[in-house]
Short mmCIF file of C-alpha atoms and ligand atoms in Angstrom, two decimals:
data_model
loop_
_atom_site.label_atom_id
_atom_site.label_comp_id
_atom_site.label_asym_id
_atom_site.label_seq_id
_atom_site.Cartn_x
_atom_site.Cartn_y
_atom_site.Cartn_z
CA MET A 1 -127.81 102.56 234.61
CA LYS A 2 -126.75 103.34 231.11
CA PRO A 3 -123.91 101.18 229.79
CA THR A 4 -120.74 103.16 229.15
CA PRO A 5 -120.07 103.32 225.43
CA ALA A 6 -117.30 100.98 224.31
CA ALA A 7 -114.02 102.69 223.42
CA PRO A 8 -113.59 102.85 219.64
CA ALA A 9 -111.50 100.00 218.24
CA PRO A 10 -107.83 100.89 217.81
CA VAL A 11 -106.60 101.54 214.26
CA PRO A 12 -103.21 99.93 213.58
CA LEU A 13 -100.49 101.64 211.53
CA CYS A 14 -100.36 98.54 209.35
CA ASP A 15 -102.23 95.21 209.44
CA ILE A 16 -99.85 92.61 208.06
CA GLN A 17 -102.10 89.74 209.17
CA ALA A 18 -104.95 90.88 206.89
CA GLN A 19 -103.33 89.35 203.81
CA TYR A 20 -102.61 86.12 205.63
CA ARG A 21 -106.25 85.89 206.75
CA ALA A 22 -107.40 86.45 203.17
CA LEU A 23 -105.04 83.91 201.59
CA LYS A 24 -104.55 81.49 204.50
CA SER A 25 -105.20 78.20 202.73
CA GLU A 26 -102.95 79.06 199.76
CA ILE A 27 -100.14 80.39 201.97
CA ASP A 28 -100.33 77.41 204.31
CA ALA A 29 -100.15 75.07 201.31
CA ALA A 30 -97.11 76.95 199.93
CA VAL A 31 -95.27 76.66 203.26
CA LEU A 32 -96.08 72.96 203.50
CA ARG A 33 -94.92 72.44 199.92
CA VAL A 34 -91.51 73.87 200.84
CA LEU A 35 -91.36 71.83 204.07
CA GLY A 36 -91.99 68.70 202.04
CA SER A 37 -89.49 69.58 199.33
CA GLY A 38 -86.34 69.49 201.42
CA GLN A 39 -85.08 72.59 199.56
CA ALA A 40 -84.79 75.34 202.17
CA ILE A 41 -82.60 77.91 200.37
CA LEU A 42 -82.74 79.04 196.72
CA GLY A 43 -84.00 76.24 194.41
CA PRO A 44 -87.03 76.12 192.09
CA GLU A 45 -89.39 78.27 194.23
CA VAL A 46 -86.81 81.06 194.28
CA ALA A 47 -86.07 80.72 190.56
CA ALA A 48 -89.80 80.91 189.73
CA PHE A 49 -90.31 83.90 192.02
CA GLU A 50 -87.32 85.70 190.46
CA LYS A 51 -88.75 85.23 186.99
CA GLU A 52 -92.29 86.30 187.94
CA THR A 53 -91.08 89.37 189.83
CA ALA A 54 -88.70 90.53 187.09
CA GLU A 55 -91.62 90.20 184.67
CA PHE A 56 -93.89 92.23 186.97
CA CYS A 57 -91.31 95.03 187.06
CA GLY A 58 -90.61 94.89 183.34
CA ALA A 59 -86.99 93.85 183.88
CA GLN A 60 -85.18 90.95 182.26
CA PHE A 61 -83.57 89.39 185.35
CA GLY A 62 -84.30 89.10 189.05
CA VAL A 63 -81.88 87.88 191.71
CA GLY A 64 -83.45 87.03 195.07
CA CYS A 65 -81.55 87.82 198.26
CA GLY A 66 -82.04 88.04 202.01
CA SER A 67 -83.41 91.60 202.31
CA GLY A 68 -83.65 95.01 200.67
CA THR A 69 -80.45 95.91 202.45
CA ASP A 70 -78.72 92.90 200.87
CA ALA A 71 -80.10 94.00 197.50
CA LEU A 72 -78.42 97.41 197.82
CA VAL A 73 -75.06 95.89 198.87
CA LEU A 74 -75.19 93.31 196.07
CA ALA A 75 -76.19 95.82 193.37
CA LEU A 76 -73.44 98.30 194.23
CA ARG A 77 -70.81 95.53 194.50
CA ALA A 78 -71.94 93.93 191.23
CA LEU A 79 -71.25 97.26 189.48
CA GLY A 80 -67.70 97.21 190.77
CA ILE A 81 -68.18 100.11 193.16
CA GLY A 82 -65.93 100.05 196.22
CA PRO A 83 -63.27 101.86 198.23
CA GLY A 84 -62.40 105.32 196.88
CA ASP A 85 -65.73 105.67 195.08
CA GLU A 86 -68.56 108.07 195.87
CA VAL A 87 -72.27 107.32 195.63
CA ILE A 88 -74.92 110.06 195.61
CA ILE A 89 -77.94 109.44 197.85
CA PRO A 90 -80.56 111.54 199.63
CA PRO A 91 -80.15 112.12 203.39
CA PHE A 92 -83.89 111.62 203.96
CA THR A 93 -84.36 107.87 203.59
CA PHE A 94 -84.17 104.67 205.58
CA PHE A 95 -80.73 104.02 207.08
CA ALA A 96 -79.91 101.08 204.78
CA THR A 97 -79.49 103.26 201.67
CA ALA A 98 -76.45 104.89 203.30
CA SER A 99 -75.14 101.89 205.25
CA ALA A 100 -75.00 99.77 202.09
CA VAL A 101 -72.71 102.35 200.47
CA CYS A 102 -70.43 102.32 203.52
CA ARG A 103 -70.42 98.53 203.81
CA ILE A 104 -68.89 98.14 200.32
CA GLY A 105 -66.20 100.64 201.29
CA ALA A 106 -67.54 103.58 199.25
CA THR A 107 -68.52 107.03 200.53
CA PRO A 108 -72.11 108.27 200.59
CA VAL A 109 -72.47 111.83 199.29
CA PHE A 110 -75.76 113.41 200.31
CA VAL A 111 -77.94 115.62 198.10
CA ASP A 112 -80.93 117.40 199.66
CA ILE A 113 -84.53 116.56 198.82
CA ASP A 114 -87.46 118.24 197.11
CA PRO A 115 -89.78 119.68 199.80
CA LEU A 116 -92.95 118.48 198.06
CA THR A 117 -92.14 114.84 197.26
CA PHE A 118 -89.38 114.14 199.84
CA ASN A 119 -87.35 112.62 196.97
CA ILE A 120 -83.81 113.63 195.93
CA ASP A 121 -83.74 117.05 194.23
CA PRO A 122 -82.14 116.52 190.80
CA ASN A 123 -81.27 120.23 190.57
CA GLN A 124 -78.76 119.81 193.39
CA ILE A 125 -77.03 116.65 192.12
CA GLU A 126 -74.51 118.08 189.66
CA ALA A 127 -72.87 120.31 192.27
CA LYS A 128 -71.95 117.15 194.22
CA ILE A 129 -70.41 115.19 191.35
CA THR A 130 -66.63 114.69 191.54
CA PRO A 131 -64.21 112.50 189.56
CA LYS A 132 -64.84 109.83 192.23
CA THR A 133 -68.62 109.70 191.73
CA ARG A 134 -69.76 106.35 190.32
CA ALA A 135 -73.49 106.12 190.93
CA ILE A 136 -76.71 107.87 191.92
CA VAL A 137 -79.17 105.97 194.11
CA PRO A 138 -82.61 107.56 193.71
CA VAL A 139 -84.83 106.41 196.58
CA HIS A 140 -88.49 106.27 195.57
CA LEU A 141 -89.70 107.29 199.01
CA PHE A 142 -93.10 106.34 200.46
CA GLY A 143 -94.23 104.91 197.10
CA GLN A 144 -93.50 107.74 194.65
CA CYS A 145 -90.83 107.56 191.95
CA CYS A 146 -88.07 110.17 191.71
CA ASP A 147 -87.69 112.62 188.79
CA MET A 148 -86.07 110.00 186.57
CA ASP A 149 -85.77 112.03 183.34
CA ALA A 150 -83.56 114.58 185.07
CA ILE A 151 -81.60 111.84 186.88
CA TRP A 152 -81.06 109.86 183.66
CA ASP A 153 -79.78 112.99 181.89
CA ILE A 154 -77.25 113.71 184.64
CA ALA A 155 -76.17 110.07 184.82
CA GLU A 156 -75.61 109.94 181.07
CA GLU A 157 -73.74 113.24 180.98
CA HIS A 158 -71.34 112.10 183.73
CA SER A 159 -71.27 108.32 182.97
CA LEU A 160 -72.81 107.33 186.29
CA TYR A 161 -74.82 104.23 187.19
CA VAL A 162 -78.41 104.65 188.36
CA VAL A 163 -79.28 102.12 191.08
CA GLU A 164 -82.87 102.41 192.26
CA ASP A 165 -83.76 101.99 195.91
CA ALA A 166 -87.29 100.82 195.21
CA ALA A 167 -87.78 99.19 198.64
CA GLN A 168 -90.90 101.26 199.37
CA SER A 169 -92.24 101.38 195.84
CA PHE A 170 -92.94 97.92 194.49
CA GLY A 171 -95.40 98.48 191.63
CA SER A 172 -94.95 102.27 191.46
CA GLU A 173 -94.70 103.73 187.97
CA TYR A 174 -92.83 106.54 186.29
CA LYS A 175 -94.40 107.63 182.98
CA GLY A 176 -95.96 104.20 182.55
CA LYS A 177 -92.85 102.17 183.47
CA ARG A 178 -92.64 100.27 186.73
CA CYS A 179 -89.78 100.94 189.09
CA GLY A 180 -87.16 98.23 189.20
CA ALA A 181 -86.72 98.83 185.47
CA LEU A 182 -85.66 102.49 185.71
CA GLY A 183 -81.93 101.99 186.28
CA VAL A 184 -79.11 99.52 185.69
CA ALA A 185 -80.28 97.75 188.86
CA GLY A 186 -83.37 97.99 191.07
CA CYS A 187 -83.31 97.07 194.75
CA LEU A 188 -86.53 95.65 196.16
CA SER A 189 -87.49 94.77 199.73
CA PHE A 190 -90.17 92.32 200.82
CA TYR A 191 -90.02 93.27 204.49
CA PRO A 192 -93.52 92.48 205.82
CA THR A 193 -94.81 96.09 205.74
CA LYS A 194 -93.71 96.84 202.17
CA ASN A 195 -96.10 96.81 199.19
CA LEU A 196 -95.31 93.10 198.72
CA GLY A 197 -94.42 91.56 202.07
CA ALA A 198 -92.85 88.19 202.92
CA LEU A 199 -93.17 86.23 206.16
CA GLY A 200 -89.85 87.70 207.23
CA ASP A 201 -86.87 89.37 205.60
CA ALA A 202 -86.50 89.03 201.82
CA GLY A 203 -85.29 91.11 198.89
CA LEU A 204 -84.43 91.05 195.19
CA VAL A 205 -82.32 92.91 192.63
CA THR A 206 -83.71 93.49 189.13
CA THR A 207 -81.51 94.22 186.11
CA ASN A 208 -81.53 94.12 182.33
CA SER A 209 -77.82 93.35 182.11
CA PRO A 210 -76.76 89.70 181.75
CA ASP A 211 -73.33 90.58 183.18
CA VAL A 212 -74.78 92.25 186.27
CA ASP A 213 -77.18 89.32 186.72
CA LYS A 214 -74.29 86.85 186.60
CA LYS A 215 -72.22 88.79 189.11
CA LEU A 216 -75.17 89.24 191.48
CA ARG A 217 -75.75 85.48 191.47
CA ALA A 218 -72.11 84.84 192.33
CA LEU A 219 -71.89 87.54 195.01
CA ARG A 220 -74.92 86.23 196.92
CA VAL A 221 -73.26 82.81 197.33
CA HIS A 222 -69.84 83.83 198.64
CA GLY A 223 -68.63 85.01 195.25
CA SER A 224 -68.57 81.60 193.63
CA GLU A 225 -69.82 80.57 190.19
CA VAL A 226 -68.53 77.05 190.74
CA LYS A 227 -69.04 75.64 194.24
CA TYR A 228 -65.96 76.06 196.48
CA TYR A 229 -64.13 78.11 193.84
CA HIS A 230 -64.37 81.80 194.75
CA LYS A 231 -64.00 84.45 192.11
CA TYR A 232 -64.98 87.32 194.45
CA ILE A 233 -65.11 87.81 198.20
CA GLY A 234 -68.87 87.58 198.27
CA TYR A 235 -71.58 87.21 200.89
CA ASN A 236 -74.18 84.86 202.24
CA MET A 237 -77.19 86.83 201.00
CA ARG A 238 -79.53 84.16 199.70
CA LEU A 239 -83.32 84.06 199.59
CA ASP A 240 -85.08 81.29 201.52
CA ALA A 241 -87.48 79.08 199.57
CA VAL A 242 -90.30 79.51 202.10
CA HIS A 243 -90.35 83.27 201.51
CA ALA A 244 -90.29 82.83 197.74
CA ALA A 245 -93.19 80.35 197.90
CA VAL A 246 -95.31 82.72 200.01
CA LEU A 247 -94.40 85.73 197.85
CA ARG A 248 -95.50 83.79 194.77
CA VAL A 249 -98.94 83.34 196.33
CA LYS A 250 -99.16 87.07 197.05
CA LEU A 251 -97.71 88.48 193.81
CA PRO A 252 -100.90 88.07 191.70
CA HIS A 253 -102.81 90.10 194.33
CA VAL A 254 -100.40 93.04 194.45
CA ALA A 255 -102.18 95.02 191.71
CA ALA A 256 -105.44 94.95 193.70
CA TRP A 257 -103.61 95.84 196.91
CA LEU A 258 -102.00 98.84 195.24
CA ASP A 259 -105.46 99.97 194.09
CA GLY A 260 -106.57 99.66 197.71
CA ARG A 261 -103.73 101.88 198.88
CA GLU A 262 -104.52 104.49 196.21
CA LYS A 263 -108.22 104.53 197.14
CA ALA A 264 -107.35 104.86 200.81
CA ALA A 265 -105.07 107.81 200.00
CA GLU A 266 -107.93 109.49 198.09
CA ARG A 267 -110.24 108.96 201.07
CA TYR A 268 -107.69 110.53 203.44
CA ASP A 269 -107.36 113.50 201.06
CA ALA A 270 -111.15 113.97 201.07
CA LEU A 271 -111.45 113.53 204.85
CA ILE A 272 -108.73 116.11 205.50
CA GLU A 273 -110.41 118.59 203.16
CA GLY A 274 -113.86 117.76 204.55
CA GLN A 275 -112.82 118.52 208.11
CA ALA A 276 -111.02 121.68 206.88
CA LEU A 277 -107.81 120.31 208.36
CA HIS A 278 -105.63 121.00 205.33
CA GLY A 279 -104.08 124.04 207.00
CA PHE A 280 -102.90 121.78 209.81
CA LEU A 281 -102.23 118.48 208.02
CA ARG A 282 -100.50 119.07 204.70
CA ARG A 283 -101.43 116.22 202.39
CA PRO A 284 -98.85 114.20 200.44
CA PHE A 285 -98.02 115.60 197.02
CA ALA A 286 -98.38 113.14 194.14
CA LYS A 287 -96.90 114.17 190.81
CA PRO A 288 -99.29 113.65 187.87
CA ASP A 289 -96.86 111.81 185.54
CA ARG A 290 -96.22 108.86 187.89
CA ARG A 291 -98.15 106.41 190.01
CA HIS A 292 -97.78 106.89 193.77
CA THR A 293 -98.54 103.57 195.50
CA PHE A 294 -98.66 104.98 199.04
CA ASN A 295 -96.57 102.47 200.90
CA GLN A 296 -96.91 105.28 203.43
CA TYR A 297 -99.39 108.16 203.60
CA VAL A 298 -97.19 110.90 205.04
CA VAL A 299 -98.59 114.29 206.04
CA ARG A 300 -96.75 117.32 207.36
CA VAL A 301 -97.68 118.94 210.63
CA PRO A 302 -96.42 122.26 212.09
CA HIS A 303 -93.22 121.47 214.05
CA GLN A 304 -94.50 122.66 217.40
CA HIS A 305 -97.43 120.21 217.23
CA ARG A 306 -95.85 117.10 215.68
CA ASP A 307 -94.61 115.20 218.71
CA ALA A 308 -97.63 116.13 220.84
CA LEU A 309 -99.93 114.94 218.05
CA VAL A 310 -98.03 111.64 217.79
CA LYS A 311 -98.52 111.07 221.52
CA TYR A 312 -102.19 112.11 221.42
CA MET A 313 -102.92 109.75 218.51
CA LYS A 314 -101.09 106.81 220.05
CA ASP A 315 -102.90 107.41 223.37
CA SER A 316 -106.16 107.41 221.40
CA GLY A 317 -105.39 104.02 219.85
CA VAL A 318 -104.29 105.25 216.42
CA GLY A 319 -101.02 103.80 215.12
CA VAL A 320 -98.86 106.56 213.67
CA GLU A 321 -95.13 106.71 213.01
CA VAL A 322 -92.43 109.22 212.12
CA TYR A 323 -90.42 108.28 209.04
CA TYR A 324 -87.78 109.60 209.72
CA PRO A 325 -87.08 111.61 212.86
CA LEU A 326 -83.41 112.35 212.04
CA SER A 327 -81.77 113.10 208.69
CA LEU A 328 -78.96 110.65 207.93
CA HIS A 329 -76.20 113.29 207.87
CA GLN A 330 -77.05 113.99 211.53
CA GLN A 331 -76.83 110.34 212.65
CA GLU A 332 -74.11 109.55 215.16
CA CYS A 333 -72.58 106.81 213.02
CA PHE A 334 -72.16 109.15 210.03
CA GLN A 335 -70.40 111.98 211.87
CA PHE A 336 -67.12 110.86 210.29
CA LEU A 337 -68.47 112.07 206.93
CA GLY A 338 -68.08 115.62 208.24
CA TYR A 339 -71.54 117.06 207.61
CA ARG A 340 -73.18 119.57 209.96
CA THR A 341 -76.68 120.51 210.94
CA GLY A 342 -77.82 123.09 208.40
CA ASP A 343 -76.19 121.34 205.42
CA PHE A 344 -79.50 119.85 204.19
CA PRO A 345 -82.25 122.20 205.39
CA THR A 346 -85.11 120.54 203.51
CA SER A 347 -84.27 117.09 204.85
CA GLU A 348 -83.86 118.48 208.37
CA GLU A 349 -87.20 120.29 208.12
CA ALA A 350 -88.95 117.13 206.87
CA ALA A 351 -87.62 115.18 209.87
CA LEU A 352 -89.37 117.67 212.18
CA SER A 353 -92.73 117.77 210.37
CA VAL A 354 -93.55 114.35 208.88
CA LEU A 355 -96.21 112.02 210.25
CA ALA A 356 -97.29 108.71 208.68
CA LEU A 357 -100.96 107.82 209.17
CA PRO A 358 -102.30 104.23 209.26
CA MET A 359 -102.09 102.81 205.73
CA PHE A 360 -102.69 99.32 204.37
CA PRO A 361 -104.78 98.05 201.44
CA GLU A 362 -107.57 96.73 203.67
CA ILE A 363 -108.04 99.87 205.79
CA THR A 364 -111.74 100.78 205.96
CA GLU A 365 -113.49 104.10 205.52
CA GLU A 366 -114.58 103.94 209.19
CA GLN A 367 -111.00 103.40 210.35
CA GLN A 368 -109.80 106.32 208.26
CA ALA A 369 -112.61 108.57 209.48
CA ARG A 370 -111.58 107.75 213.04
CA VAL A 371 -107.93 108.64 212.32
CA ILE A 372 -108.93 112.06 210.99
CA ASP A 373 -111.46 112.59 213.81
CA VAL A 374 -108.68 112.01 216.33
CA CYS A 375 -106.50 114.62 214.54
CA ALA A 376 -109.42 117.05 214.65
CA GLY A 377 -109.90 116.26 218.35
CA TYR A 378 -106.27 117.11 219.05
CA LEU A 379 -106.62 120.42 217.25
CA ARG A 380 -109.86 121.34 219.10
CA GLN A 381 -108.21 120.53 222.41
CA THR A 382 -105.07 122.58 221.77
CA VAL A 383 -107.04 125.52 220.40
CA ARG A 384 -109.33 125.42 223.48
CA ARG A 385 -106.33 125.29 225.76
CA ALA A 386 -104.72 128.24 223.98
CA ALA A 387 -107.92 130.29 224.20
C1 LIG B 1 -87.05 98.92 203.89
C2 LIG B 1 -86.04 99.74 203.17
C3 LIG B 1 -84.75 99.27 202.87
C4 LIG B 1 -84.22 97.98 203.41
O1 LIG B 1 -84.99 96.87 203.19
P1 LIG B 1 -84.90 95.64 204.22
O2 LIG B 1 -85.61 94.56 203.49
O3 LIG B 1 -85.59 96.07 205.48
O4 LIG B 1 -83.46 95.34 204.44
C5 LIG B 1 -83.93 100.05 202.10
N1 LIG B 1 -84.30 101.26 201.68
C6 LIG B 1 -85.51 101.78 201.97
C7 LIG B 1 -85.88 103.12 201.44
C8 LIG B 1 -86.41 101.05 202.75
O5 LIG B 1 -87.60 101.57 203.05
#
């Protein structure tokens, strides 16, 4: 009897253990160093990480905090934004961009996205500016920077702050400058699946302003500059030393990991073309004047096939995900803002067509070939069924 061929190995959406396997002895030593130090929160590991990360981004200061969400809340608060103010954001982003605006008492004002990059469309911003507008939050989605020249011009013209949501774009560049240094403040996330991932939740705000830096440092420790004397009603949004120590081990490897993501994206592009699938899977669009770091490799699929393809791929052992299935103006919790379906057609369309394929720096050519083979298999099957 012939042995049955083994099922192909599953391909995960993301392999966060790969970096731990590669750097195990250094990471273990960093964790033990913190355990032995008795300094669990903030302290020298955090201070060193802040300095190294700010330097990486090309910013003067870095203020570590508990998450990317914390970073957004801290940055907006540090700029004095609050109740009665409006903040312009895209509706096609992770929830935290909008929730941070609400949590400081301000109102998110949505502006639709560019259909090619999924980033905020600068041509639609000015129509949404009112006397209450204080800031624009460009979200560099999936690893690609927004159209910063146009955003800077609008911000200058209307005296608005630019606060980057760079959670998905650590290391991405716009005209040779790294994000995190493209606004008055840059909000970074080190959630384990981001370009630089901690052991758990962690984040950081970058800035070139000494005043903003000072206020961020106070706000993250309950608004106090002197212990037990509170200048502001702040938060507990501190960074743990163990995360900082592990992130410091990983930081010198980020450049190589970003190269790995870029190469993997090129291989996906070639595989999609090679299998003549480009009519079915529309490849991500990378603008030539900036560096896309592919935190996610997001293709577009015809609406009628998207959810069936997701199921087919998951059933075949390929980890895929939909970022994001519902535009933020359509979320239940934001109904009070008064938007309706139809208000942001490009964002709504993206929510129906996007599909993120497995992407991590260590992904192999074989794994990627399998992902695209499974897509091709789905297409063959549906075409056969239709015939
Ligand atoms: C991940 C993410 C955040 C939030 O970061 P956390 O560290 O998970 O709190 C904010 N904005 C965007 C665009 C993100 O992808």
